[in-house]
Protein backbone atom coordinates (compact mmCIF):
# COMPACT_ATOMS: atom_id res chain seq x y z
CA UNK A 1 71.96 -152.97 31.94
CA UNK A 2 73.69 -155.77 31.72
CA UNK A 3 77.62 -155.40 32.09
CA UNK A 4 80.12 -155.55 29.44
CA UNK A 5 82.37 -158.65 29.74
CA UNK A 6 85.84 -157.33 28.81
CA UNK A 7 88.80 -158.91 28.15
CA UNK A 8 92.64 -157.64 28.48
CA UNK A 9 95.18 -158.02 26.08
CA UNK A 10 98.66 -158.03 27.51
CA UNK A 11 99.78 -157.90 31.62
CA UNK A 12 101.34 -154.57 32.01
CA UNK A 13 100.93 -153.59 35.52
CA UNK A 14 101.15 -149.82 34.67
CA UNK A 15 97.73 -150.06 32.31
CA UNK A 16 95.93 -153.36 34.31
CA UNK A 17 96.09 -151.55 37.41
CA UNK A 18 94.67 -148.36 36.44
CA UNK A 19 91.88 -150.11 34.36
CA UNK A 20 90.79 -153.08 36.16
CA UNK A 21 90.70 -151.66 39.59
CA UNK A 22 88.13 -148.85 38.68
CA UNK A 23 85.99 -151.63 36.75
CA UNK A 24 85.49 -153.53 40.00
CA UNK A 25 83.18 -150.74 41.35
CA UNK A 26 81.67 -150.36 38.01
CA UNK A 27 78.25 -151.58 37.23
CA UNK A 28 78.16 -151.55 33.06
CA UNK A 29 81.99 -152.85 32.69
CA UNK A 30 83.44 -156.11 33.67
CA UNK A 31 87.32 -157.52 32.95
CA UNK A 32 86.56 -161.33 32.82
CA UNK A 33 89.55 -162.23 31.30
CA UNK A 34 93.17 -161.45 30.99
CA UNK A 35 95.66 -162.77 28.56
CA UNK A 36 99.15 -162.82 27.58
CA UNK A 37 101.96 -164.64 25.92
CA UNK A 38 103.20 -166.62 29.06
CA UNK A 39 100.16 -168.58 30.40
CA UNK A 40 102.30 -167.86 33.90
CA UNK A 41 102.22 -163.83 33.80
CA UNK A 42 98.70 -164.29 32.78
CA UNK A 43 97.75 -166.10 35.61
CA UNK A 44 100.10 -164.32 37.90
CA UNK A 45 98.26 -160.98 36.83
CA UNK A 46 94.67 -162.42 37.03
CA UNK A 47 95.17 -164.11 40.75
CA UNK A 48 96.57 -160.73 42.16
CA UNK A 49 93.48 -158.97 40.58
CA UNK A 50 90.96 -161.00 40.85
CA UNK A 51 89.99 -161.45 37.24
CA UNK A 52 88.18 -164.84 36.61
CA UNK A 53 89.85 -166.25 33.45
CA UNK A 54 94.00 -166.26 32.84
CA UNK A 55 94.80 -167.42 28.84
CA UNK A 56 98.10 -168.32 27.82
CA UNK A 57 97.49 -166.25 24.03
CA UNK A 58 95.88 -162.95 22.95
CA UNK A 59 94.16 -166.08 20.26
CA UNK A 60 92.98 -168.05 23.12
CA UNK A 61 91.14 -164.70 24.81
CA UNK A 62 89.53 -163.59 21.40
CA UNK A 63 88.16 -167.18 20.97
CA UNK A 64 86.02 -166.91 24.12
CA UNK A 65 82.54 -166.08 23.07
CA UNK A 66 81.66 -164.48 26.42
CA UNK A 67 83.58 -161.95 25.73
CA UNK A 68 82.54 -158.34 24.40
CA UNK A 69 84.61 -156.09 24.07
CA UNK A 70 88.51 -155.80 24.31
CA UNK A 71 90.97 -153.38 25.90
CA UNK A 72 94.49 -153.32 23.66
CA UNK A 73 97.41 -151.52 25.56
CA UNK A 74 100.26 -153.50 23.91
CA UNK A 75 103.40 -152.06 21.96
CA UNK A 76 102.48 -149.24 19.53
CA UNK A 77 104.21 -151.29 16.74
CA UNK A 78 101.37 -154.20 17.62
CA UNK A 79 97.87 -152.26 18.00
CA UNK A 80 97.08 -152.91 13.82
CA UNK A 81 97.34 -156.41 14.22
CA UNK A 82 95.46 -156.88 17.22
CA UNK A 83 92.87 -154.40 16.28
CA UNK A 84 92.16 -156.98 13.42
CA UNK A 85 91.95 -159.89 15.03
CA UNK A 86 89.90 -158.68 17.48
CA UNK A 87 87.22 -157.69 14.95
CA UNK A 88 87.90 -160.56 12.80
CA UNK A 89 86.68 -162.17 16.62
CA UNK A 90 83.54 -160.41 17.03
CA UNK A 91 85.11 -158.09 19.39
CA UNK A 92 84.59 -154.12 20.03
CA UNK A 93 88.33 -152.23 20.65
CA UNK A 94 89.31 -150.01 23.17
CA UNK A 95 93.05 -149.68 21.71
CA UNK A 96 95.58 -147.50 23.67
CA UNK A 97 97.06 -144.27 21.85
CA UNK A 98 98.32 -144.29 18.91
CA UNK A 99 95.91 -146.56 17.11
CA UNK A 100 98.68 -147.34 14.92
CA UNK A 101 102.46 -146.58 13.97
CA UNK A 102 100.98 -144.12 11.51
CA UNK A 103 97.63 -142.42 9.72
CA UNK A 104 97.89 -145.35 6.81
CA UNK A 105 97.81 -147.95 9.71
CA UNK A 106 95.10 -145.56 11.22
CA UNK A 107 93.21 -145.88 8.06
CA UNK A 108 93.75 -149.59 7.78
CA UNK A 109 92.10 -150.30 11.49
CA UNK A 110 89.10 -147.52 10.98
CA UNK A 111 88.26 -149.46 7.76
CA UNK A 112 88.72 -152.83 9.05
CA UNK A 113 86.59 -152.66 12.57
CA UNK A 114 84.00 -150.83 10.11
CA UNK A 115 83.92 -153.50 7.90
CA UNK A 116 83.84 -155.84 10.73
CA UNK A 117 80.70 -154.40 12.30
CA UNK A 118 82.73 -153.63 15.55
CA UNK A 119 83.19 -149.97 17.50
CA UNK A 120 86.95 -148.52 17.76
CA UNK A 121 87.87 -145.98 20.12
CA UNK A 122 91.29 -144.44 20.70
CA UNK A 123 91.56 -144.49 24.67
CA UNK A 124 92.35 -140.97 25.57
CA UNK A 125 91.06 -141.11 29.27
CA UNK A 126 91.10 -137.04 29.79
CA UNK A 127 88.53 -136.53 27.49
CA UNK A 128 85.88 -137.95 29.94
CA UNK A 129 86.91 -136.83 33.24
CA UNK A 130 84.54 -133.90 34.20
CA UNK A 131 87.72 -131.29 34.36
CA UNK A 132 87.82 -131.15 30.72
CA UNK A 133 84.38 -131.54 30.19
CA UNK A 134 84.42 -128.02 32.51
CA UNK A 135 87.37 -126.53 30.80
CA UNK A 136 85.50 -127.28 27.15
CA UNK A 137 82.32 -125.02 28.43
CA UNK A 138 84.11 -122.41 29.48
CA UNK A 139 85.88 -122.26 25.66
CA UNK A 140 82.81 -122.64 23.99
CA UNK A 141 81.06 -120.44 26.47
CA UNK A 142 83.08 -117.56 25.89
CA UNK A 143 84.65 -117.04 29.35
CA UNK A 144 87.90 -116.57 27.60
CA UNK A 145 86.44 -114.70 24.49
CA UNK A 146 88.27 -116.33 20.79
CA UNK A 147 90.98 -118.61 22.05
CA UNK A 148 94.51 -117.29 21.10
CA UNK A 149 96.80 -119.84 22.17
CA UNK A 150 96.93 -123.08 23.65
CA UNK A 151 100.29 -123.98 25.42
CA UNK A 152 100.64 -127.54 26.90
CA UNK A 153 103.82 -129.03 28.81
CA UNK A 154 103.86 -132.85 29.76
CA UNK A 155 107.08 -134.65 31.26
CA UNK A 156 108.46 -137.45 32.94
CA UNK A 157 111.61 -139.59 33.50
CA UNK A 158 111.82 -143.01 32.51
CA UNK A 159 115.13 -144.67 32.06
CA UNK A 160 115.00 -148.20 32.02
CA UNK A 161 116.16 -149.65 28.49
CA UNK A 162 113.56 -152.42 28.96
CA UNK A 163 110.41 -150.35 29.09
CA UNK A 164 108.48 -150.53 25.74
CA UNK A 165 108.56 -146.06 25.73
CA UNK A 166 112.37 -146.23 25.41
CA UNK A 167 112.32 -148.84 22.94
CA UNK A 168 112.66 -147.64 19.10
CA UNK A 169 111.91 -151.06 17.61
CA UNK A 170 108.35 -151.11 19.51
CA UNK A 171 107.31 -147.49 18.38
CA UNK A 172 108.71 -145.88 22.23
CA UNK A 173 108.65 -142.28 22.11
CA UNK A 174 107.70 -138.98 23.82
CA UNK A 175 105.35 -137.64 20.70
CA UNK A 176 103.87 -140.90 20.53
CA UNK A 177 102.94 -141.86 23.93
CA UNK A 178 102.63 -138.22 25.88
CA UNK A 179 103.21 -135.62 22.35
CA UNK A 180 99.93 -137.47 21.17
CA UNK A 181 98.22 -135.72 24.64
CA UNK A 182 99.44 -132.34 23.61
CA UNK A 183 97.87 -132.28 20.24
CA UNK A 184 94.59 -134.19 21.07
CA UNK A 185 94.29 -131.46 23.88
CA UNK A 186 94.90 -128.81 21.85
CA UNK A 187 92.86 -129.89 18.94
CA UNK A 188 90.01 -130.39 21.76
CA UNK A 189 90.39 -126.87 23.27
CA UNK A 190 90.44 -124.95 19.41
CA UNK A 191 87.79 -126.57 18.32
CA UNK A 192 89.01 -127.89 14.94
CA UNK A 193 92.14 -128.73 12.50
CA UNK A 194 95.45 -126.95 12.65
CA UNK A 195 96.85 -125.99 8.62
CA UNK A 196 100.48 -126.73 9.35
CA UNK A 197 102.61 -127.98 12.17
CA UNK A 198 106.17 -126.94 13.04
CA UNK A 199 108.50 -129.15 15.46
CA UNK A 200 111.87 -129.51 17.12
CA UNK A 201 113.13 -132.94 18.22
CA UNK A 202 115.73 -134.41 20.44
CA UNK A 203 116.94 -138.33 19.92
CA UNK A 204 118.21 -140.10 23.20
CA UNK A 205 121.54 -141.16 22.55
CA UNK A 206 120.88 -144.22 24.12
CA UNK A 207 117.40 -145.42 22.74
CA UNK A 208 117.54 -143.51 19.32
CA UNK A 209 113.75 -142.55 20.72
CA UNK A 210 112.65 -138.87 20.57
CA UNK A 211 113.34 -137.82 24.55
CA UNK A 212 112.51 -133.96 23.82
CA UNK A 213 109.71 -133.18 21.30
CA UNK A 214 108.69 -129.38 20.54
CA UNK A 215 105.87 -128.38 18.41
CA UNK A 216 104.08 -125.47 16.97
CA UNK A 217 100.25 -125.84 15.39
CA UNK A 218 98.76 -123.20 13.65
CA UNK A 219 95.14 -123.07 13.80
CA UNK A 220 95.08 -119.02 11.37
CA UNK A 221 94.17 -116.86 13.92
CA UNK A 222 95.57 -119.30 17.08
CA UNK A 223 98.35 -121.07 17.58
CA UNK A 224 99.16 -124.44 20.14
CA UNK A 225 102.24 -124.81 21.53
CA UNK A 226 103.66 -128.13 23.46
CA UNK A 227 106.72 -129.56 25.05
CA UNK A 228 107.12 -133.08 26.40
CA UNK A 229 109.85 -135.22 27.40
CA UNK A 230 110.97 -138.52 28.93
CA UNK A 231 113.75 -137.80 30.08
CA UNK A 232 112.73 -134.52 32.48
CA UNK A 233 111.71 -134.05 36.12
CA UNK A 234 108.01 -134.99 35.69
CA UNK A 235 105.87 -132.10 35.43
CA UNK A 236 102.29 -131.16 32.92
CA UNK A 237 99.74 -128.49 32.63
CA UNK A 238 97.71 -126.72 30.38
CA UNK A 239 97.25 -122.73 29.68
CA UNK A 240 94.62 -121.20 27.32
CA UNK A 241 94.75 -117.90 26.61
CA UNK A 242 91.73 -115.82 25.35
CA UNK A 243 91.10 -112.69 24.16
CA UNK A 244 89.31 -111.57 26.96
CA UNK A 245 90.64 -114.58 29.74
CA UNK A 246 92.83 -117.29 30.28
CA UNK A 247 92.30 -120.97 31.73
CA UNK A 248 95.10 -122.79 33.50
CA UNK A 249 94.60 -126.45 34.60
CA UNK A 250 97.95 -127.61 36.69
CA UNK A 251 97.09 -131.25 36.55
CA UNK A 252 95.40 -132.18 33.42
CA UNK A 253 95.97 -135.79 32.31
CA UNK A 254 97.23 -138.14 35.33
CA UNK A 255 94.27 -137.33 37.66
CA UNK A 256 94.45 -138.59 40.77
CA UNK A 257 90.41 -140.39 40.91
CA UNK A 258 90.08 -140.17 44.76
CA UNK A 259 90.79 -136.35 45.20
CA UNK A 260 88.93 -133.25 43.74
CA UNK A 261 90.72 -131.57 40.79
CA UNK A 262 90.21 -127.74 39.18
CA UNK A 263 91.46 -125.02 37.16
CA UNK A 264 91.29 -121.06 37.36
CA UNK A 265 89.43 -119.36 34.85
CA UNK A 266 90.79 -115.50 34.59
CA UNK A 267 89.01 -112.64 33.17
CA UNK A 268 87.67 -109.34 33.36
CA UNK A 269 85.29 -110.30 36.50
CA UNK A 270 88.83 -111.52 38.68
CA UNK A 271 90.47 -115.10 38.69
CA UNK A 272 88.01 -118.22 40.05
CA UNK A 273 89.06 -121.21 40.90
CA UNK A 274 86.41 -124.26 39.23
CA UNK A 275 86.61 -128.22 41.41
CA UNK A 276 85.24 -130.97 40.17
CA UNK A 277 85.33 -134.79 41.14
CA UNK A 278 86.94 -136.88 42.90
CA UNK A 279 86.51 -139.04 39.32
CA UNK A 280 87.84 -141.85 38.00
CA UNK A 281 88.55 -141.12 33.87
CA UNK A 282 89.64 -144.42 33.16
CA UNK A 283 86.06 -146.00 34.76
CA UNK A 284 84.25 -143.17 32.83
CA UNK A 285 85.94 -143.62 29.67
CA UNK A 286 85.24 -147.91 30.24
CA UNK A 287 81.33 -146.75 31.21
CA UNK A 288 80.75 -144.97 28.03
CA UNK A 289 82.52 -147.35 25.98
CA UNK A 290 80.08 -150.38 27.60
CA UNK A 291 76.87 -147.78 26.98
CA UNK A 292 77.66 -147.48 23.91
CA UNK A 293 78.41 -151.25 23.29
CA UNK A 294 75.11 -152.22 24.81
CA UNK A 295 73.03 -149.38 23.49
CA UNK A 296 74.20 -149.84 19.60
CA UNK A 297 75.64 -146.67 19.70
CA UNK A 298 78.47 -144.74 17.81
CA UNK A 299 81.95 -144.88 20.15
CA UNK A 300 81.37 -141.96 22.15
CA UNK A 301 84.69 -140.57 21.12
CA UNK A 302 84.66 -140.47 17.03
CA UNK A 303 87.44 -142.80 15.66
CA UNK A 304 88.22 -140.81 12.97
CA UNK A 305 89.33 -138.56 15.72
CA UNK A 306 91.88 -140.56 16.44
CA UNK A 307 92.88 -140.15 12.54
CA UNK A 308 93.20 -136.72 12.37
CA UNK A 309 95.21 -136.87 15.59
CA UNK A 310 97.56 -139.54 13.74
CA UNK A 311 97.91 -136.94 11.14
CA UNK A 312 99.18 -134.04 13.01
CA UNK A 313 101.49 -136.53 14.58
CA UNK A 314 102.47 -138.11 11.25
CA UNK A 315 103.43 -134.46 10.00
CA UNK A 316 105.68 -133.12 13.07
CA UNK A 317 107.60 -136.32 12.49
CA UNK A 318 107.93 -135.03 8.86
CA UNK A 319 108.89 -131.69 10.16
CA UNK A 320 111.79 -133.23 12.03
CA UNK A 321 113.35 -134.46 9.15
CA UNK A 322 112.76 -131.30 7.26
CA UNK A 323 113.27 -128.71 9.60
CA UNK A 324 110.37 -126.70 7.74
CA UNK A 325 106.45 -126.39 8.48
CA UNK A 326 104.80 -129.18 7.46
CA UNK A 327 100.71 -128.41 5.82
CA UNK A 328 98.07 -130.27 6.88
CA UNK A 329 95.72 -129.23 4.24
């Protein structure tokens, strides 16, 4: 097939690098084009990558016709607005997590891109890397037996006032930028919707951000439970515990793509451990996005996905306030 000429909205080294550099080895995704609000960063960013085109405005990149599809990981507070341009240009959006601030701005870019004629996709990376593809069959496999509970930690430590995660105003945050993780993973892993949420928060005193977010989901007869942070010694994993077996995967989102990853599935036969890869999720997750581009396909992750991931979000916020379990139902 032909590949998918993509275009980049915004320079951030921390997203650019880890999507454009896989796409250069890729044979159904191409970046073409880069843009951002000073034509100098833009070029800047597309001379030290390689990428053909540099424009000066996020308007300037949507108005080029050669251009497919478009990747969005700008401030949280931004991804609505964006979202709709870029379908109001023709374009199919691969938008960072959260798709918006909230599930009504959720709503807003689900109906909008569908109106539009354009796919959406949340970019959740994990999802396609063959770890949790592995960890997903052994759930629905019954290795484990009925999952029981789901308990996922995910940490790091970022203090620098200037970065967009520690910045209020721009929608910075631990539940929405790593929290988000948590619940998609647990959602993933359960196989459907929790009832009612439960959470504990800590604000920086600095940023007014939430630095320490805890959360309970109740799924009836399981339960998920998370931590994250961003202001802790960086650490994540992921335990499932069965009725018959438990799964533990030590690194589960920030794969390394040029090393082999695994897990250890424990049950009644003794404790395996399961490798898979070297793989690169972010090229996987661009792949199936192009497939599905060129194919006339669905996204190959649902978009309303991303909505009921928005909404479990939306509600431990509301628990925060409240200090009480929040229903989802």
């Amino acid at each position: 097939m032909e590949p998918v000429r993509w275009g980049v909205l915004g320079v951030s080294s921390h997203y650019i690098r880890r999507v454009h550099l896989p796409t250069q080895g890729s044979t159904v995704s191409t970046i073409t084009a880069i843009a951002s609000r000073s034509g100098e960063r833009a070029q800047n960013a597309a001379s030290e990558l390689g990428i053909a085109q540099a424009y000066p405005s996020y308007a300037e990149l949507l108005a080029d016709d050669s251009i497919e599809a478009v990747y969005i990981p700008l401030p949280n507070t931004e991804h609505l607005e964006w979202i709709k341009k870029a379908a109001d240009a023709g374009k199919h959006v691969l938008c960072e997590k959260p798709l918006g601030m909230d599930s009504a701005e959720v709503e807003q870019a689900i109906a909008y891109t569908g109106a539009h004629g354009v796919l959406l996709m949340e970019a959740f990376m994990y999802r396609f890397h063959p770890l949790w593809t592995r960890a997903k069959q052994l759930v629905a496999f019954g290795e484990i037996g009925a999952v029981r509970a789901v308990h996922v930690t995910f940490f790091y430590d970022n203090p620098d006032p200037s970065n967009i995660r520690n910045i209020a105003e721009l929608g910075g945050g631990g539940l929405r930028d790593i929290g988000c993780y948590a619940v998609s993973a647990s959602r993933y892993l359960v196989g459907r919707e929790p009832t009612r949420v439960l959470s504990a928060i800590v604000r920086d005193n600095e940023f007014g951000t939430d630095a320490l977010s805890t959360g309970v989901l109740d799924f009836g007869d399981a339960h998920a439970t998370f931590s994250v942070g961003t202001r802790s010694y960086p650490e994540q994993s992921v335990a499932v515990s069965g009725s018959s077996g438990s799964i533990v995967i030590d690194l589960p989102f920030n794969i390394y793509p040029d090393v082999p990853v695994g897990l250890r599935v424990t049950n009644k036969i003794g404790t395996r451990e399961i490798m898979t890869g070297p793989a690169d999720q972010y090229q996987l997750q661009f792949d199936a996005f192009s497939r599905a581009v060129r194919d006339g396909r669905s996204a190959p992750t649902a978009v309303h996905d991303a909505l009921k991931n928005q909404k479990v979000v939306d509600a431990l916020f509301r628990s925060e306030n409240t200090g009480t379990w929040q229903s989802l139902e």
